[in-house]
PDB file of C-alpha atoms in Angstrom:
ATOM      1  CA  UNK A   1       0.000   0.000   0.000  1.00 52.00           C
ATOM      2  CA  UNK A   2       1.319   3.143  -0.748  1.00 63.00           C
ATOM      3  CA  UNK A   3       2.211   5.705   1.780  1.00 69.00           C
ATOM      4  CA  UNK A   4      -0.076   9.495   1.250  1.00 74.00           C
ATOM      5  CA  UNK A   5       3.068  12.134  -0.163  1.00 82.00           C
ATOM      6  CA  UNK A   6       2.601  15.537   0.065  1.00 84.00           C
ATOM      7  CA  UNK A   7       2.585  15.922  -3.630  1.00 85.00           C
ATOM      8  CA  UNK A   8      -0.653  13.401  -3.336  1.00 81.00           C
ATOM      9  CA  UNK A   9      -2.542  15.950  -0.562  1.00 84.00           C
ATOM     10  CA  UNK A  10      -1.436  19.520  -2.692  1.00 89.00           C
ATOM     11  CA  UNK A  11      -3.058  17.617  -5.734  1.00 87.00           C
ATOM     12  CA  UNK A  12      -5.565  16.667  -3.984  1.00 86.00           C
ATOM     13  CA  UNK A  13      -6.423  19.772  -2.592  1.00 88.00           C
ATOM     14  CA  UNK A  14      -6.361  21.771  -5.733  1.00 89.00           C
ATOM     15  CA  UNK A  15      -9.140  19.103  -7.264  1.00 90.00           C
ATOM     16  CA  UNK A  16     -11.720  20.215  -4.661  1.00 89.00           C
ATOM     17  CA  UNK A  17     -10.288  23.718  -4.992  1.00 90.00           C
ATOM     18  CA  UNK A  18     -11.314  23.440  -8.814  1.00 90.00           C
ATOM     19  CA  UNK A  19     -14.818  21.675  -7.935  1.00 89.00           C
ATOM     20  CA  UNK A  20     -15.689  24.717  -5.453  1.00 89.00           C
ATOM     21  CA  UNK A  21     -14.935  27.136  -8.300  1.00 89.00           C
ATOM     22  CA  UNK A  22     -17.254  25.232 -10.378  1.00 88.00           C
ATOM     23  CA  UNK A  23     -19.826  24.312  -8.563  1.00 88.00           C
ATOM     24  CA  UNK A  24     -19.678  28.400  -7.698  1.00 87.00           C
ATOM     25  CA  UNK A  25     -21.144  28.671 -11.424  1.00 84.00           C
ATOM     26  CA  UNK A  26     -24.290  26.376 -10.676  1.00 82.00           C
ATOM     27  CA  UNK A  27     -26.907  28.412 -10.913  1.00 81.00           C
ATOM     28  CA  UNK A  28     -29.454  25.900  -8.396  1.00 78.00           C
ATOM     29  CA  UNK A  29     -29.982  27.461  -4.718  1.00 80.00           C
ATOM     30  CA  UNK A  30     -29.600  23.972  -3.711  1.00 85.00           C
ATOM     31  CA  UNK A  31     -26.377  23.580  -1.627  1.00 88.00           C
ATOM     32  CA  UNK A  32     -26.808  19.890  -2.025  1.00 90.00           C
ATOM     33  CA  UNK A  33     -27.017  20.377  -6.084  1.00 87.00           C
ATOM     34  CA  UNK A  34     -23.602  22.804  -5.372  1.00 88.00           C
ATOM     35  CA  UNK A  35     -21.761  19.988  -3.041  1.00 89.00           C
ATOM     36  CA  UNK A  36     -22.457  17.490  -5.588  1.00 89.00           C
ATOM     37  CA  UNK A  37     -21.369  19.301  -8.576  1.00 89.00           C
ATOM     38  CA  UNK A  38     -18.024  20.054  -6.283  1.00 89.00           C
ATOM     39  CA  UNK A  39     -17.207  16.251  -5.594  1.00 90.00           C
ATOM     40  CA  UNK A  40     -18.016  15.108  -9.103  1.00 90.00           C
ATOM     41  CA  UNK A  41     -15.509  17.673 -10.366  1.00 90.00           C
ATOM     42  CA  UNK A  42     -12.896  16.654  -7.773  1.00 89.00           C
ATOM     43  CA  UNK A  43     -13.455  13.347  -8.062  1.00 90.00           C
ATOM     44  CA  UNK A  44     -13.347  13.487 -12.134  1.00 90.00           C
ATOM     45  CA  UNK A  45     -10.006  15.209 -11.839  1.00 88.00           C
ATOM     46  CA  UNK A  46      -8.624  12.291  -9.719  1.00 86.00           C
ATOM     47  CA  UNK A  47      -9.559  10.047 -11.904  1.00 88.00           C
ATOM     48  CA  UNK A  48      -7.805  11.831 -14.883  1.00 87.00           C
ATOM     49  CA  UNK A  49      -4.770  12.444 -12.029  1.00 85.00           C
ATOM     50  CA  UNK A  50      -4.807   8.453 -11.913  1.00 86.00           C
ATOM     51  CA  UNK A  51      -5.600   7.831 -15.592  1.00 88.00           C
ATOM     52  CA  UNK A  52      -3.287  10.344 -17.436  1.00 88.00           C
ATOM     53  CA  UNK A  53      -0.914  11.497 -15.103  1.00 86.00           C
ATOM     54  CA  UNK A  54      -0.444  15.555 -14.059  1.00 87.00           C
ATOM     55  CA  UNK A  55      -0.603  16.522 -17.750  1.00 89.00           C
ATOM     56  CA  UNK A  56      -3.949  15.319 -17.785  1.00 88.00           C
ATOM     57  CA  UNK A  57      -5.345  16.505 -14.215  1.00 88.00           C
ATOM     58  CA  UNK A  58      -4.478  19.823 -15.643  1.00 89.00           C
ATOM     59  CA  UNK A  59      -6.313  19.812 -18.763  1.00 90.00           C
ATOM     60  CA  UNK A  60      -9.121  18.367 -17.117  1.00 91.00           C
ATOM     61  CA  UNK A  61      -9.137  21.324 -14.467  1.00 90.00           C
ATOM     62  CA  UNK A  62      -8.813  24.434 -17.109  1.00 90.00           C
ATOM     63  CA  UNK A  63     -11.424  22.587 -19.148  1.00 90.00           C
ATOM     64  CA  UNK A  64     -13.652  22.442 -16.188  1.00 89.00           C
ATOM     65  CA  UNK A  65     -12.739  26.439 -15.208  1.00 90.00           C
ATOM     66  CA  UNK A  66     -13.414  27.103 -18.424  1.00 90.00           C
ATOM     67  CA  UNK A  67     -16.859  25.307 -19.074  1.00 88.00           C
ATOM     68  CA  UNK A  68     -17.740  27.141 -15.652  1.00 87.00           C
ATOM     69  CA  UNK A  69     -16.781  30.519 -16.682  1.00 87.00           C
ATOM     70  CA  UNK A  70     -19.117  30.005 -20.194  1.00 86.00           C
ATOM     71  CA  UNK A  71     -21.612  29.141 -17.832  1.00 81.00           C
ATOM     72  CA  UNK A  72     -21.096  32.240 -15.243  1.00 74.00           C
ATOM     73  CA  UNK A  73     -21.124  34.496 -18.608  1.00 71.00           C
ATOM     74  CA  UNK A  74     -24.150  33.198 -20.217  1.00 66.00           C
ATOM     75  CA  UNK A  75     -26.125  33.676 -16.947  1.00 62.00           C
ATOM     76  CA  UNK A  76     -25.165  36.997 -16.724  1.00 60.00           C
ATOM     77  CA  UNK A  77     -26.013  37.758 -20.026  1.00 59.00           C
ATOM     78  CA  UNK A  78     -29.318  36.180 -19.870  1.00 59.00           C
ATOM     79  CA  UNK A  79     -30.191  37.893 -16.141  1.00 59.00           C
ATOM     80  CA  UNK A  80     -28.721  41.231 -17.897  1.00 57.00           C
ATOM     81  CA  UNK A  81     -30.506  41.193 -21.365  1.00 53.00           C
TER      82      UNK A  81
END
């Protein structure tokens, strides 16, 4: 079994960083809706951690940021227009 490195926690940490950003962009009042959206992000980006290496936990992460930030735009825009 492999021991926990501090590399392991900081990535970690960043994936539920990224899923609080996006789950920031949900537009439901639900928190439970926002929690969900936050582990499914986190938990995707471990997955592509495990599956692809860093490389790929990255490009999973700014494709996530940016999906969000389409979404924050387009609500906006909607709410605004």
């Amino acid at each position: 079994m492999p021991a926990v490195t501090p590399l392991g926690v900081l990535l970690g940490a960043v994936q539920l960083v990224v899923g609080h950003r996006v789950s920031r962009s949900v537009s439901s009042p639900s928190r439970v809706a926002r929690a969900l959206v936050a582990l499914a992000v986190a938990a995707l980006g471990v997955l592509a951690l495990l599956g692809f290496g860093v490389v790929g936990m990255v490009l999973f992460d700014l494709l996530a940021l940016a999906v969000a930030a389409v979404s924050r735009s387009d609500d906006r825009r909607s709410t605004t227009g």
